CSV table of C-alpha atoms in Angstrom, one decimal:
chain,number,residue,atom,x,y,z
A,29,MET,CA,-1.7,-7.3,17.5
A,30,LYS,CA,-2.7,-9.5,14.6
A,31,ILE,CA,-3.2,-7.8,11.2
A,32,LEU,CA,-4.9,-9.6,8.3
A,33,ILE,CA,-4.3,-8.1,4.8
A,34,THR,CA,-6.3,-9.2,1.8
A,35,VAL,CA,-5.1,-6.7,-0.8
A,36,PRO,CA,-2.0,-7.2,-3.0
A,37,PHE,CA,1.2,-5.5,-1.6
A,38,THR,CA,4.7,-5.4,-3.1
A,39,GLN,CA,7.6,-6.3,-0.9
A,40,LYS,CA,8.5,-2.7,-0.5
A,41,GLN,CA,4.9,-1.8,0.4
A,42,LYS,CA,4.9,-4.6,3.0
A,43,GLU,CA,8.0,-3.2,4.6
A,44,ARG,CA,6.5,0.3,4.7
A,45,LEU,CA,3.2,-1.0,6.2
A,46,GLN,CA,5.0,-3.1,8.8
A,47,ALA,CA,7.1,-0.1,9.8
A,48,GLN,CA,4.0,1.6,11.0
A,49,MET,CA,3.4,-1.0,13.7
A,50,PRO,CA,6.7,-3.0,14.0
A,51,GLY,CA,5.6,-5.4,16.8
A,52,ALA,CA,2.5,-6.6,15.1
A,53,ASP,CA,1.9,-10.0,13.4
A,54,TYR,CA,1.1,-9.5,9.7
A,55,THR,CA,-0.6,-12.1,7.5
A,56,TYR,CA,-1.0,-11.5,3.7
A,57,THR,CA,-3.7,-13.5,1.9
A,58,THR,CA,-6.7,-12.9,-0.3
A,59,ARG,CA,-10.4,-12.5,0.5
A,60,ILE,CA,-11.0,-16.1,-0.8
A,61,LYS,CA,-8.0,-17.8,0.8
A,62,ALA,CA,-8.3,-16.2,4.3
A,63,THR,CA,-8.9,-19.0,6.8
A,64,ASP,CA,-11.4,-19.1,9.6
A,65,ASP,CA,-8.6,-19.0,12.2
A,66,GLN,CA,-7.0,-16.0,10.5
A,67,ILE,CA,-10.3,-14.1,10.6
A,68,ARG,CA,-11.1,-15.2,14.2
A,69,GLU,CA,-7.7,-14.0,15.5
A,70,ALA,CA,-7.4,-10.7,13.6
A,71,ASP,CA,-7.4,-7.5,15.5
A,72,ILE,CA,-7.3,-5.5,12.3
A,73,ILE,CA,-8.4,-6.5,8.8
A,74,LEU,CA,-7.3,-4.5,5.8
A,75,GLY,CA,-9.5,-5.4,2.8
A,76,ASN,CA,-13.0,-6.5,2.0
A,77,LEU,CA,-13.7,-10.0,3.4
A,78,PRO,CA,-17.1,-11.4,2.6
A,79,VAL,CA,-19.5,-9.9,5.1
A,80,GLY,CA,-20.9,-13.3,6.1
A,81,ARG,CA,-17.5,-14.4,7.4
A,82,LEU,CA,-17.0,-11.4,9.6
A,83,SER,CA,-19.2,-12.9,12.3
A,84,GLN,CA,-16.1,-15.1,13.1
A,85,ALA,CA,-13.9,-12.0,13.7
A,86,GLU,CA,-14.1,-12.2,17.5
A,87,ASN,CA,-11.1,-9.9,18.2
A,88,LEU,CA,-11.8,-7.4,15.4
A,89,LYS,CA,-11.2,-3.7,16.4
A,90,TRP,CA,-10.9,-2.0,13.0
A,91,LEU,CA,-11.9,-3.0,9.5
A,92,GLN,CA,-10.4,-0.9,6.6
A,93,LEU,CA,-12.2,-1.5,3.4
A,94,ASN,CA,-10.6,-1.4,-0.1
A,95,SER,CA,-13.9,-0.2,-1.5
A,96,SER,CA,-15.7,3.1,-1.4
A,97,GLY,CA,-19.1,1.4,-0.9
A,98,ALA,CA,-19.5,0.4,2.7
A,99,ASP,CA,-23.3,-0.3,2.8
A,100,ALA,CA,-23.0,-4.0,3.4
A,101,TYR,CA,-20.5,-3.6,6.2
A,102,ALA,CA,-22.4,-0.7,7.8
A,103,ALA,CA,-25.6,-2.8,7.9
A,104,GLU,CA,-27.0,-3.7,11.3
A,105,GLY,CA,-25.3,-6.8,12.6
A,106,ALA,CA,-22.5,-7.0,10.1
A,107,LEU,CA,-20.0,-5.7,12.6
A,108,ALA,CA,-19.9,-5.4,16.3
A,109,PRO,CA,-20.9,-1.9,17.4
A,110,GLU,CA,-17.4,-1.1,18.8
A,111,VAL,CA,-15.6,-2.1,15.5
A,112,ILE,CA,-14.2,1.0,13.7
A,113,LEU,CA,-15.1,1.0,10.0
A,114,THR,CA,-13.2,3.0,7.3
A,115,ASN,CA,-13.5,2.9,3.5
A,116,ALA,CA,-11.3,3.8,0.5
A,117,THR,CA,-13.2,6.9,-0.7
A,118,GLY,CA,-10.9,8.9,-2.9
A,119,ALA,CA,-9.0,5.9,-4.5
A,120,TYR,CA,-11.5,5.3,-7.3
A,121,GLY,CA,-12.1,8.8,-8.6
A,122,LEU,CA,-9.7,8.6,-11.5
A,123,ALA,CA,-10.5,5.1,-12.8
A,124,ILE,CA,-14.3,5.4,-12.6
A,125,SER,CA,-14.6,9.0,-13.8
A,126,GLU,CA,-12.6,8.0,-16.9
A,127,HIS,CA,-14.9,5.0,-17.4
A,128,LEU,CA,-17.9,7.4,-17.2
A,129,LEU,CA,-16.2,9.7,-19.7
A,130,ALA,CA,-15.5,6.8,-22.1
A,131,THR,CA,-19.1,5.6,-22.0
A,132,THR,CA,-20.3,9.2,-22.5
A,133,PHE,CA,-18.4,9.4,-25.8
A,134,PHE,CA,-19.4,5.8,-26.7
A,135,LEU,CA,-23.1,6.6,-26.4
A,136,LYS,CA,-23.2,10.2,-27.8
A,137,LYS,CA,-21.1,9.2,-30.8
A,138,LYS,CA,-23.0,6.0,-31.5
A,139,LEU,CA,-19.8,3.9,-31.4
A,140,GLY,CA,-21.8,0.8,-30.3
A,141,LYS,CA,-23.8,0.9,-33.5
A,142,TYR,CA,-20.7,1.3,-35.6
A,143,TYR,CA,-19.0,-1.6,-33.9
A,144,ARG,CA,-22.0,-3.8,-34.6
A,145,ASN,CA,-21.9,-2.7,-38.2
A,146,GLN,CA,-18.2,-3.6,-38.4
A,147,LYS,CA,-19.0,-7.1,-37.1
A,148,GLU,CA,-21.6,-7.4,-39.8
A,149,ARG,CA,-19.2,-5.9,-42.4
A,150,GLU,CA,-21.8,-3.3,-43.1
A,151,TRP,CA,-20.7,0.2,-44.3
A,152,LYS,CA,-23.5,2.3,-42.9
A,153,ASP,CA,-23.9,5.9,-41.8
A,154,GLU,CA,-25.9,6.0,-38.5
A,155,GLY,CA,-26.8,9.6,-38.8
A,156,GLN,CA,-26.4,12.6,-36.5
A,157,VAL,CA,-24.6,12.5,-33.2
A,158,THR,CA,-24.7,15.0,-30.3
A,159,ALA,CA,-21.9,17.1,-28.7
A,160,ILE,CA,-20.7,17.2,-25.1
A,161,ALA,CA,-19.8,20.9,-25.5
A,162,GLY,CA,-23.0,22.9,-24.7
A,163,SER,CA,-24.8,19.9,-23.2
A,164,ARG,CA,-26.3,19.8,-19.8
A,165,THR,CA,-25.0,17.1,-17.4
A,166,LEU,CA,-26.7,16.1,-14.2
A,167,VAL,CA,-24.4,14.2,-11.7
A,168,LEU,CA,-26.1,12.3,-8.9
A,169,GLY,CA,-23.5,11.7,-6.2
A,170,LEU,CA,-20.6,14.1,-5.8
A,171,GLY,CA,-18.0,12.0,-4.0
A,172,SER,CA,-14.6,11.6,-5.5
A,173,ILE,CA,-16.1,9.7,-8.5
A,174,GLY,CA,-19.0,12.0,-9.3
A,175,GLY,CA,-16.9,15.0,-8.6
A,176,ASP,CA,-14.0,14.0,-10.8
A,177,TYR,CA,-16.5,13.2,-13.7
A,178,ALA,CA,-18.2,16.5,-13.2
A,179,ARG,CA,-14.9,18.4,-13.5
A,180,LYS,CA,-14.0,16.5,-16.7
A,181,MET,CA,-17.4,17.3,-18.2
A,182,ALA,CA,-17.1,20.9,-17.3
A,183,LEU,CA,-13.7,21.1,-19.0
A,184,LEU,CA,-15.2,19.7,-22.1
A,185,GLY,CA,-17.8,22.5,-22.2
A,186,SER,CA,-20.8,20.8,-20.6
A,187,ARG,CA,-22.9,22.8,-18.1
A,188,VAL,CA,-22.8,20.5,-15.1
A,189,ILE,CA,-25.3,20.4,-12.2
A,190,GLY,CA,-24.5,18.3,-9.1
A,191,ILE,CA,-26.8,16.5,-6.7
A,192,ARG,CA,-25.6,15.4,-3.2
A,193,ARG,CA,-27.3,14.0,-0.1
A,194,THR,CA,-26.8,17.2,2.0
A,195,LYS,CA,-26.5,20.9,1.2
A,196,ALA,CA,-23.1,22.3,0.4
A,197,ALA,CA,-21.5,25.2,-1.3
A,198,CYS,CA,-21.3,25.1,-5.1
A,199,PRO,CA,-17.8,24.4,-6.4
A,200,ASP,CA,-16.6,26.4,-9.4
A,201,TYR,CA,-16.9,23.5,-11.9
A,202,LEU,CA,-20.6,23.2,-11.3
A,203,GLU,CA,-23.3,25.5,-12.7
A,204,GLU,CA,-25.6,24.7,-9.8
A,205,ILE,CA,-25.8,22.2,-6.9
A,206,GLY,CA,-28.8,20.7,-5.2
A,207,THR,CA,-29.9,17.8,-3.0
A,208,PHE,CA,-32.1,14.8,-3.7
A,209,GLU,CA,-35.2,16.9,-3.4
A,210,ASP,CA,-34.0,18.9,-6.4
A,211,ILE,CA,-33.7,16.0,-8.9
A,212,ASP,CA,-37.1,16.4,-10.5
A,213,ARG,CA,-36.3,20.1,-11.1
A,214,PHE,CA,-33.1,19.3,-13.1
A,215,LEU,CA,-33.8,15.9,-14.6
A,216,PRO,CA,-36.1,16.9,-17.6
A,217,GLU,CA,-33.4,19.3,-19.0
A,218,ALA,CA,-30.4,17.0,-18.6
A,219,ASP,CA,-28.8,15.5,-21.8
A,220,ILE,CA,-26.5,13.3,-19.7
A,221,VAL,CA,-27.4,11.8,-16.3
A,222,ALA,CA,-24.5,10.1,-14.4
A,223,MET,CA,-25.1,8.2,-11.2
A,224,ALA,CA,-22.4,7.5,-8.6
A,225,LEU,CA,-24.6,6.7,-5.6
A,226,PRO,CA,-24.2,4.2,-2.7
A,227,ASN,CA,-26.9,1.7,-1.8
A,228,THR,CA,-29.0,3.2,0.9
A,229,PRO,CA,-32.8,3.3,1.6
A,230,GLN,CA,-32.7,6.9,0.3
A,231,THR,CA,-31.1,5.9,-3.1
A,232,TYR,CA,-33.1,2.6,-3.7
A,233,HIS,CA,-34.8,3.0,-7.1
A,234,ILE,CA,-34.2,6.7,-7.0
A,235,MET,CA,-34.5,6.4,-10.8
A,236,ASN,CA,-37.9,4.9,-11.0
A,237,GLU,CA,-40.2,4.5,-14.0
A,238,GLU,CA,-41.7,8.0,-13.5
A,239,ARG,CA,-38.3,9.6,-13.5
A,240,LEU,CA,-36.9,7.5,-16.3
A,241,SER,CA,-39.9,8.2,-18.5
A,242,GLY,CA,-39.6,11.9,-17.7
A,243,MET,CA,-36.0,12.3,-18.9
A,244,LYS,CA,-35.2,14.4,-21.9
A,245,ARG,CA,-35.7,12.8,-25.3
A,246,GLY,CA,-32.4,11.7,-26.7
A,247,SER,CA,-30.6,11.8,-23.3
A,248,ILE,CA,-28.3,9.1,-21.9
A,249,LEU,CA,-28.1,7.5,-18.5
A,250,LEU,CA,-24.9,6.2,-16.9
A,251,ASN,CA,-24.6,4.3,-13.6
A,252,VAL,CA,-21.4,3.3,-11.8
A,253,GLY,CA,-22.7,3.4,-8.2
A,254,ARG,CA,-25.1,0.6,-7.2
A,255,GLY,CA,-27.6,-1.3,-9.4
A,256,THR,CA,-30.3,-0.8,-6.7
A,257,ALA,CA,-30.5,2.9,-7.6
A,258,ILE,CA,-32.3,2.1,-10.9
A,259,ASP,CA,-35.6,0.2,-11.4
A,260,GLN,CA,-34.2,-2.2,-14.0
A,261,ASP,CA,-37.6,-3.3,-15.3
A,262,ALA,CA,-38.5,0.4,-15.9
A,263,LEU,CA,-35.1,0.9,-17.6
A,264,VAL,CA,-35.8,-1.9,-20.1
A,265,LYS,CA,-39.1,-0.1,-20.9
A,266,VAL,CA,-37.6,3.3,-21.5
A,267,LEU,CA,-34.7,1.9,-23.5
A,268,ARG,CA,-37.2,0.2,-25.8
A,269,ASN,CA,-40.0,2.7,-26.0
A,270,GLY,CA,-39.1,5.8,-24.0
A,271,PRO,CA,-37.0,9.0,-24.3
A,272,LEU,CA,-33.5,7.5,-23.7
A,273,ALA,CA,-31.1,7.4,-26.6
A,274,GLY,CA,-29.0,4.9,-24.6
A,275,ALA,CA,-27.6,3.9,-21.3
A,276,SER,CA,-24.4,2.5,-19.8
A,277,ILE,CA,-24.5,0.5,-16.5
A,278,ASP,CA,-21.5,-1.0,-14.7
A,279,VAL,CA,-23.7,-2.2,-11.8
A,280,THR,CA,-26.9,-4.3,-11.7
A,281,ASP,CA,-29.2,-5.8,-9.1
A,282,PRO,CA,-28.4,-8.6,-8.6
A,283,GLU,CA,-24.9,-9.2,-9.7
A,284,PRO,CA,-24.1,-11.1,-11.8
A,285,LEU,CA,-27.1,-10.2,-13.9
A,286,PRO,CA,-29.1,-13.3,-14.7
A,287,ALA,CA,-28.6,-14.6,-18.2
A,288,ASP,CA,-32.3,-14.4,-19.0
A,289,HIS,CA,-32.7,-10.8,-17.9
A,290,PRO,CA,-34.1,-8.5,-20.7
A,291,LEU,CA,-31.4,-5.9,-20.2
A,292,TRP,CA,-29.0,-8.2,-22.1
A,293,CYS,CA,-31.1,-7.7,-25.2
A,294,CYS,CA,-31.3,-3.9,-25.2
A,295,GLU,CA,-29.4,-2.8,-28.2
A,296,ASN,CA,-28.9,0.8,-26.9
A,297,LEU,CA,-27.4,-0.4,-23.7
A,298,LEU,CA,-23.7,-0.8,-22.8
A,299,LEU,CA,-23.5,-3.3,-19.9
A,300,THR,CA,-20.2,-3.9,-18.1
A,301,PRO,CA,-19.7,-6.4,-15.2
A,302,HIS,CA,-18.8,-4.0,-12.4
A,303,ILE,CA,-15.3,-3.4,-13.7
A,304,ALA,CA,-15.1,0.4,-13.8
A,305,GLY,CA,-13.2,0.3,-10.4
A,306,ASP,CA,-11.5,-2.7,-8.8
A,307,TYR,CA,-7.8,-2.8,-9.5
A,308,HIS,CA,-8.0,-2.5,-13.3
A,309,LEU,CA,-6.1,0.7,-13.1
A,310,GLN,CA,-2.8,0.4,-11.2
A,311,GLU,CA,-3.2,3.9,-9.8
A,312,THR,CA,-6.3,2.7,-7.9
A,313,LEU,CA,-4.5,-0.1,-6.1
A,314,ASP,CA,-1.5,2.2,-5.4
A,315,GLN,CA,-3.8,4.7,-3.7
A,316,ILE,CA,-5.6,2.0,-1.7
A,317,VAL,CA,-2.2,0.7,-0.4
A,318,GLU,CA,-1.1,4.2,0.5
A,319,LEU,CA,-4.3,4.8,2.4
A,320,PHE,CA,-3.8,1.5,4.3
A,321,ILE,CA,-0.2,2.5,5.2
A,322,ASP,CA,-1.2,5.9,6.4
A,323,ASN,CA,-4.2,4.8,8.3
A,324,LEU,CA,-2.3,2.0,10.1
A,325,GLY,CA,0.3,4.6,11.2
A,326,ARG,CA,-2.5,6.8,12.5
A,327,TYR,CA,-4.1,3.9,14.3
A,328,ALA,CA,-0.8,3.0,15.9
A,329,ARG,CA,-0.3,6.6,17.1
A,330,GLY,CA,-3.9,6.9,18.3
A,331,LYS,CA,-4.7,9.6,15.7
A,332,GLU,CA,-8.0,10.1,13.8
A,333,LEU,CA,-8.3,7.7,10.9
A,334,ARG,CA,-9.0,8.8,7.4
A,335,ASN,CA,-12.4,7.9,5.8
A,336,PRO,CA,-14.4,6.8,8.9
A,337,VAL,CA,-17.8,5.4,7.9
A,338,ASP,CA,-21.0,6.4,9.7
A,339,LYS,CA,-22.7,3.0,10.2
A,340,LYS,CA,-26.1,4.7,10.4
A,341,THR,CA,-26.0,6.1,6.9
A,342,GLY,CA,-23.3,4.0,5.1
A,343,TYR,CA,-21.6,7.2,4.0
A,344,ARG,CA,-18.1,8.4,5.0
A,345,LYS,CA,-18.4,10.8,8.0
A,346,THR,CA,-17.8,14.4,7.3
A,347,GLN,CA,-14.6,15.6,8.9
């Protein structure tokens, strides 16, 4: 059994991983340095190799992603039908929910304006700000990321409503829960709209011009899911002339965002280059490594793997 790993492991972590399947042949590399022969021979791949290179993986039986998003790998033709696909759902909740929280404060307290004033050496009061306590937050996507952010906002005194793809019981940190069909009912009253959605046909431009224009005046929009979930041309319009007080997006369509795109020039926009997750927080990498070790042990013993992905929907299968 040949196992190709493209995620950083410490020596102790390598020893723990290899103890799960002692007779296997382990190769540690990166997604860029992996060779054609290594990919072709691999029975198991741990980590996100470029999708286009996986057509070479003739022996592949299981692909464990280091990302929560699996849409590109679940797409038709990306993997052979018999290949098991699992993702890293759960590893990014802490990092990305804290990023969302930071951008919430950034926008609601006008910190971007004060930073620009500082650069210009201008001592200027930018006027009233708004509070999180007593606000209404709408979270689109209640996986580990959206759920963690929703909990944090509830603890800060916001009244939080959650939206998920399918119906579910309402957890105690939410005031109410709904499905995608309920967005238009909740959106006009939301002070904060946070998006943590995957890229699927159902989520493509889910925030279109009509919805963006119908948001509450003075509200803010945050997106850490996929750039395809927002109509970016419409976002430019509402940032310049519509109800939004500001927005923060960590994801765009395409990525990188072209240098001539008008989003770069929106003064009330915080744009970050898809960095809310990745391995910028050590705890994220640690959780991914622990998931890999646990899942390899499960695979070796013939047990059910954690985080199996439904290739038809791109979402993790419900257990």
